[in-house]
PDB file of C-alpha atoms in Angstrom:
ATOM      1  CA  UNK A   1      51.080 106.287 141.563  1.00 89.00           C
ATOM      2  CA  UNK A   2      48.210 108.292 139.737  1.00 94.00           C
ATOM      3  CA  UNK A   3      50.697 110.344 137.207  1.00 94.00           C
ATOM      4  CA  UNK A   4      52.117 107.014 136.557  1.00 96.00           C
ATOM      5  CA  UNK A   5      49.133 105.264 135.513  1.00 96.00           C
ATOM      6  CA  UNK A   6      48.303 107.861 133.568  1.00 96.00           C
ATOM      7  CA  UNK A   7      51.228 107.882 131.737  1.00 96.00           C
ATOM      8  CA  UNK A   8      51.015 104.378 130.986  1.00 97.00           C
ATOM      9  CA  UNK A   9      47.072 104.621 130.360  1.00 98.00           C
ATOM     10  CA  UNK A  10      45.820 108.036 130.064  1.00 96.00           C
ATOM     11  CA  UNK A  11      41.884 106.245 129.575  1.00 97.00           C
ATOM     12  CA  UNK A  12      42.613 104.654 132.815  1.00 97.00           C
ATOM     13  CA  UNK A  13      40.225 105.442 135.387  1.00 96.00           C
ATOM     14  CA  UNK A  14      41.330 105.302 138.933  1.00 96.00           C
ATOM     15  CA  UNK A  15      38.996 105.580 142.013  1.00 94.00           C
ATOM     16  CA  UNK A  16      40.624 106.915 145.096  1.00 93.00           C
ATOM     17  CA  UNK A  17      39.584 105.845 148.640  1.00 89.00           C
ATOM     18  CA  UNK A  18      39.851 102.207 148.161  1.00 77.00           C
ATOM     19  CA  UNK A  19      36.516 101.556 149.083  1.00 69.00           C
ATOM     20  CA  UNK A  20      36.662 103.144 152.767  1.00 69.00           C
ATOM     21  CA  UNK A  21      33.886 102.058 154.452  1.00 70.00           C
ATOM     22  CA  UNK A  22      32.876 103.438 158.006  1.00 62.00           C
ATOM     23  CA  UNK A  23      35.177 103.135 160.423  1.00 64.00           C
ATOM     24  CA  UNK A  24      35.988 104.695 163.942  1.00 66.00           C
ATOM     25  CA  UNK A  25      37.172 107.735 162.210  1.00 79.00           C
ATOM     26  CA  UNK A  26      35.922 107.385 158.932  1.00 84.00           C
ATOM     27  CA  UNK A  27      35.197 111.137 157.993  1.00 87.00           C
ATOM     28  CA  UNK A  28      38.439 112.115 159.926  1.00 89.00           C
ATOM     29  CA  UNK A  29      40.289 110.208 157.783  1.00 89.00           C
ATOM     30  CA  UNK A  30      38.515 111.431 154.355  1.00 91.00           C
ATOM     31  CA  UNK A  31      38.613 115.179 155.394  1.00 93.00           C
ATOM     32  CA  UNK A  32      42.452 114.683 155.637  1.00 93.00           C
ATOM     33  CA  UNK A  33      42.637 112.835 152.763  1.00 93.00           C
ATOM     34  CA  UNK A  34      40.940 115.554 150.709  1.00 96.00           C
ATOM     35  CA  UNK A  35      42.316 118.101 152.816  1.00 96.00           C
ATOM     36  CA  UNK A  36      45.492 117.051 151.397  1.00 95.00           C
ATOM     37  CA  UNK A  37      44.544 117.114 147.755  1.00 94.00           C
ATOM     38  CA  UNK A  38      43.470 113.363 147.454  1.00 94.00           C
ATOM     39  CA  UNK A  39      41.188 113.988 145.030  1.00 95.00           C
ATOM     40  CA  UNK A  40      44.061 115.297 142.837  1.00 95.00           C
ATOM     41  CA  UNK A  41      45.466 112.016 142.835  1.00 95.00           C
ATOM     42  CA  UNK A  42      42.093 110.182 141.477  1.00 96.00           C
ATOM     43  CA  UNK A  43      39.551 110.278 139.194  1.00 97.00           C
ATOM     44  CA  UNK A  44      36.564 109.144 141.189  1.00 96.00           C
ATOM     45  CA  UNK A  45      35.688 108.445 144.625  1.00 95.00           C
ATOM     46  CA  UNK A  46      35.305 104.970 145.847  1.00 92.00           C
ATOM     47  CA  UNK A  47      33.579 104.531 149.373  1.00 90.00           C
ATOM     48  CA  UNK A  48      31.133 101.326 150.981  1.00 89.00           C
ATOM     49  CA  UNK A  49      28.560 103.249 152.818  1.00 88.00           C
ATOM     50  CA  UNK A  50      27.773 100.161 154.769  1.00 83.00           C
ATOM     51  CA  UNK A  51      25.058 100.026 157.460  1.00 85.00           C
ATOM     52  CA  UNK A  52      24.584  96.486 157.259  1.00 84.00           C
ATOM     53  CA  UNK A  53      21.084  96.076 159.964  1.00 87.00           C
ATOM     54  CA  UNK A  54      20.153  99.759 160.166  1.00 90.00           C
ATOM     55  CA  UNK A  55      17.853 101.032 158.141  1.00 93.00           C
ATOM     56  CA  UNK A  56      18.377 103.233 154.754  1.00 94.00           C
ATOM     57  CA  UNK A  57      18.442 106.096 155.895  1.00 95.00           C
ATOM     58  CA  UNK A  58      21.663 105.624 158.040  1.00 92.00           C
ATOM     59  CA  UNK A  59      23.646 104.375 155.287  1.00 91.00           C
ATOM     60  CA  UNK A  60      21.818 107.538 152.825  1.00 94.00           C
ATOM     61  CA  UNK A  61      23.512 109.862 155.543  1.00 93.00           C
ATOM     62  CA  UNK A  62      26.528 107.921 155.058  1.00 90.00           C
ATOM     63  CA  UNK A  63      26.443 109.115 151.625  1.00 92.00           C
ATOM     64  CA  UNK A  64      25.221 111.858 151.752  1.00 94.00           C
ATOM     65  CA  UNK A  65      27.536 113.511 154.119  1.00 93.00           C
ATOM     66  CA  UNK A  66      30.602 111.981 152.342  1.00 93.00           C
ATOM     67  CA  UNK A  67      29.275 113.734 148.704  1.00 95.00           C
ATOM     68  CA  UNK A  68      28.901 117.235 150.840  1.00 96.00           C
ATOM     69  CA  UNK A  69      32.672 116.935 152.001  1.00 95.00           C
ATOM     70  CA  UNK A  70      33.517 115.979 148.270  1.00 96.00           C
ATOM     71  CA  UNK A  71      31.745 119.403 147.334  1.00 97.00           C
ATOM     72  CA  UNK A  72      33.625 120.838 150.538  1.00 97.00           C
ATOM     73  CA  UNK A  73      36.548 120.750 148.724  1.00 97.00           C
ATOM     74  CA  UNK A  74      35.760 120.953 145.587  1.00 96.00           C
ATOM     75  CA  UNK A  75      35.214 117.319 143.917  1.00 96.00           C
ATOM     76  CA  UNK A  76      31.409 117.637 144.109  1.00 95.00           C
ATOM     77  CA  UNK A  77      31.337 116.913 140.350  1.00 95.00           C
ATOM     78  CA  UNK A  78      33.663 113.993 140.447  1.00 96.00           C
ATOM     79  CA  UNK A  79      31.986 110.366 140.192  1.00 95.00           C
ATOM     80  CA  UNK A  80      31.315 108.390 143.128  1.00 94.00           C
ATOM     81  CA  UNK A  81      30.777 104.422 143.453  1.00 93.00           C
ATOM     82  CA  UNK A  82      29.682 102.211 145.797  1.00 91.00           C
ATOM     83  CA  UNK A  83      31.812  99.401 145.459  1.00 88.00           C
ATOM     84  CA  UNK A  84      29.935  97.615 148.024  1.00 86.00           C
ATOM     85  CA  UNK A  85      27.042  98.059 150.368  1.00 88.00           C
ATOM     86  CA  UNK A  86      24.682  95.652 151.165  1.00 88.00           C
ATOM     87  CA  UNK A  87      22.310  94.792 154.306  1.00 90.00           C
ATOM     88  CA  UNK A  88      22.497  91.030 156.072  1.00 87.00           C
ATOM     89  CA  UNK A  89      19.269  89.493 156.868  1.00 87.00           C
ATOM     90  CA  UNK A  90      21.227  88.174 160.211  1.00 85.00           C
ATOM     91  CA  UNK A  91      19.371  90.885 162.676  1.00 87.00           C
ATOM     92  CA  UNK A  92      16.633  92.143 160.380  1.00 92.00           C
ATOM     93  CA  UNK A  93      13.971  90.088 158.646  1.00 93.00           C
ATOM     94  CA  UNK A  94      14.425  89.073 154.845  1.00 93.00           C
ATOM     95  CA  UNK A  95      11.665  92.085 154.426  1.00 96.00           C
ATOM     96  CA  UNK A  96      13.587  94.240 155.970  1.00 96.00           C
ATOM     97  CA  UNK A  97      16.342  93.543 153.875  1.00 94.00           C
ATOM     98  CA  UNK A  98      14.984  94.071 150.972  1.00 95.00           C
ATOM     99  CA  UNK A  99      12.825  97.035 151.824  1.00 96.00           C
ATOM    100  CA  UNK A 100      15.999  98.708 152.947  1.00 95.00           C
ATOM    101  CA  UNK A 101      18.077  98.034 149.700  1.00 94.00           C
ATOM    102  CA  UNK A 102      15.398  99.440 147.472  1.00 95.00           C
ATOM    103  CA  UNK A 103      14.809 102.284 150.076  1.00 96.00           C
ATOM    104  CA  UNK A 104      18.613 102.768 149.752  1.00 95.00           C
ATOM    105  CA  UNK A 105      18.601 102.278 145.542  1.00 93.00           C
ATOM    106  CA  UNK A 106      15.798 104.970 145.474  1.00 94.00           C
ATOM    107  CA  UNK A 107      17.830 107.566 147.860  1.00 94.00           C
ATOM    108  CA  UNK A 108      21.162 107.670 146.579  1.00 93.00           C
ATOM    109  CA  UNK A 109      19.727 107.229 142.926  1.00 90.00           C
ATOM    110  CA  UNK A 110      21.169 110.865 142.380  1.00 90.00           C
ATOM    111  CA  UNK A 111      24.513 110.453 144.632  1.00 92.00           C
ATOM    112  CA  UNK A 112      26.166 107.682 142.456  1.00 91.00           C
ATOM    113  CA  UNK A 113      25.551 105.928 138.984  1.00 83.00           C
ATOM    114  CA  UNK A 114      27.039 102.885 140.404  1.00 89.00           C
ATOM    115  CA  UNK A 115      25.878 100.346 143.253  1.00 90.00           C
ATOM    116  CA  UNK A 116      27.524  97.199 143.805  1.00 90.00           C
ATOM    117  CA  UNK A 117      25.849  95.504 146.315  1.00 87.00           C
ATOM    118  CA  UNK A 118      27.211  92.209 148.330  1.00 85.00           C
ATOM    119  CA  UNK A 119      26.589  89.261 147.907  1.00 82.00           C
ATOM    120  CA  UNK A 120      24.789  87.607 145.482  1.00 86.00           C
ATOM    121  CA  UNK A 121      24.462  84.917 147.356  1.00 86.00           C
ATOM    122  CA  UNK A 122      24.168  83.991 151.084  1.00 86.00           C
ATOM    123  CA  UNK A 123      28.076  82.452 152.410  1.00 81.00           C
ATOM    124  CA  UNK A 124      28.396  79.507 154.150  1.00 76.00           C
ATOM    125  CA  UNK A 125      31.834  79.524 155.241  1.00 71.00           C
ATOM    126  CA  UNK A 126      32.243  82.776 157.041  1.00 67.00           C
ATOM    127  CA  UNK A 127      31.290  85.057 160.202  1.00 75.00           C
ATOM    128  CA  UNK A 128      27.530  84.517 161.109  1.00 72.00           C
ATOM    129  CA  UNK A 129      26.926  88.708 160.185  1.00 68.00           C
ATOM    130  CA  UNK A 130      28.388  87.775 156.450  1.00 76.00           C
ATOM    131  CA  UNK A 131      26.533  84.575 156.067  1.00 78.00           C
ATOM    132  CA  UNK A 132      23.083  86.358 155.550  1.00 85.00           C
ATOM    133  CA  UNK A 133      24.206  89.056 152.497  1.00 88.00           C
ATOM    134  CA  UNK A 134      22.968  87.450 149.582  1.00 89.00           C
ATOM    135  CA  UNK A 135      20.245  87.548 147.415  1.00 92.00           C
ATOM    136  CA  UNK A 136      20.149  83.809 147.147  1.00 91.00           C
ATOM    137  CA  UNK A 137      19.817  81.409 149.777  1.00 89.00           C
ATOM    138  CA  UNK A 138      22.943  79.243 149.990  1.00 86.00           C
ATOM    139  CA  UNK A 139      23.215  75.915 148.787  1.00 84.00           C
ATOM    140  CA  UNK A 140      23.445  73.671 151.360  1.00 83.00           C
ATOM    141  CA  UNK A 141      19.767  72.459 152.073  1.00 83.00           C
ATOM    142  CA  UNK A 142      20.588  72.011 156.085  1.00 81.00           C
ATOM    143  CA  UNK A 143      21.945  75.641 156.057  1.00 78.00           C
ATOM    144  CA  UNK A 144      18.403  76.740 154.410  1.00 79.00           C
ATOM    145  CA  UNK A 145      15.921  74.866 155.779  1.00 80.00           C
ATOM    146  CA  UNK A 146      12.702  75.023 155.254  1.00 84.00           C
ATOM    147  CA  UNK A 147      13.928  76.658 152.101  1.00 86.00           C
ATOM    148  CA  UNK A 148      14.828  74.967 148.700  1.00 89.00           C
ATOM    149  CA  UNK A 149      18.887  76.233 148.023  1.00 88.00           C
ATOM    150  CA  UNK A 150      19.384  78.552 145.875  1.00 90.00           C
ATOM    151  CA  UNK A 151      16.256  80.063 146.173  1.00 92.00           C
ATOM    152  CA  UNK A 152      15.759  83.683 145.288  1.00 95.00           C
ATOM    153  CA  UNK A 153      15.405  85.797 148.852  1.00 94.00           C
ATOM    154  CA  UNK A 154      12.938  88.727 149.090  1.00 96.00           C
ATOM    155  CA  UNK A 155      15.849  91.326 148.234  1.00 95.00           C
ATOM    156  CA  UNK A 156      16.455  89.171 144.973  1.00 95.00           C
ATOM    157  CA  UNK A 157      13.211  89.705 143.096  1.00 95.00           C
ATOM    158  CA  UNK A 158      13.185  93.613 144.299  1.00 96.00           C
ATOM    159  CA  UNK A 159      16.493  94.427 143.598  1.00 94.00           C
ATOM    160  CA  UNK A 160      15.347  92.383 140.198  1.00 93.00           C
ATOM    161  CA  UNK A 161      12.257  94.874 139.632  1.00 93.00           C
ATOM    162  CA  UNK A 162      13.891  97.719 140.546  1.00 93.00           C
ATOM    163  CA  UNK A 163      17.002  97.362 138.093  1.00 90.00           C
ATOM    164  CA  UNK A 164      14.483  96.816 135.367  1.00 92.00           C
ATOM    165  CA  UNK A 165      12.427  99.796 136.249  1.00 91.00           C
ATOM    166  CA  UNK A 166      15.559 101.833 136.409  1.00 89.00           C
ATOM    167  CA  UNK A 167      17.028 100.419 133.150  1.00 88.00           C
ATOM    168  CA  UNK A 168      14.305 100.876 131.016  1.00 83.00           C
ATOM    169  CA  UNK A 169      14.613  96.878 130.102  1.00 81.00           C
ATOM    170  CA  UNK A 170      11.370  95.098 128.422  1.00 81.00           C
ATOM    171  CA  UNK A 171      10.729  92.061 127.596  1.00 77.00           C
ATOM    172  CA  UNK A 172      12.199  90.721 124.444  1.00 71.00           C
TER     173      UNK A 172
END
């Protein structure tokens, strides 16, 4: 599948591990993968380091373990993304929440160049663990009492902050 992309594209960029995220066997299954030359077959790594109550530093060993098997076999150098991580405020405070995705941000600032975090904004229609991702508070004023809807969550204005501060963005 990679040669043939490339033939058709040869700018094309294609991630390998599909966004793995931690499961039962979860550095089984890379080790086997790159074991068996999966990074040949990519041109980045792809993985959801998820943790979704615990705090940063379980999801930063996530990481950090993965990039240490991607060096392991010799794709230290390749990039990695996180094509989605994020922390629910359904078991941890809204605090928590967003103390933990900055805490994250600031770890891992050297481990990938891209974070995509989920949700924007809180689901409605969905388990009660997913309902509680987003920076925003849904819409449905029942759902978000005493809240207003739509209102930014505690994560939202860091996460806010801390892309600016990273980015170098001013006021214009």
């Amino acid at each position: 599948c990679y040669k043939a992309i490339k033939a058709n594209d040869p700018d094309a960029f294609v991630w390998g591990m599909g966004g793995i995220t931690v499961i039962a066997n979860y550095y089984d299954w890379m080790e086997e993968y790159l074991k068996k030359g999966g990074g040949e077959s990519c041109d980045g790594f792809d993985i959801h380091p998820y943790a979704p109550t615990q705090p940063a530093e379980y999801s930063y060993e996530i990481a950090l373990k993965s990039q240490e098997m991607f060096e392991k076999y010799g794709y230290g150098d390749m990039p990695v993304i996180y094509s989605e991580i994020g922390y629910t405020s359904n078991g941890i405070t809204d605090e928590q929440q967003r103390n933990y995705v900055i805490e994250l941000s600031a770890m891992v600032n050297d481990l990938t160049d891209v974070i995509v975090w989920h949700t924007d904004q809180e689901l409605e229609n969905d388990t009660p663990a997913e309902i509680k991702f987003g920076g925003l508070r849904s819409w449905t004023p029942e759902i978000v009492a005493p809240k207003e809807p739509y209102s930014p969550k505690p994560v939202f204005i860091a996460a806010a902050n801390w892309n600016r501060l990273m980015t170098g963005a001013t006021d214009s």
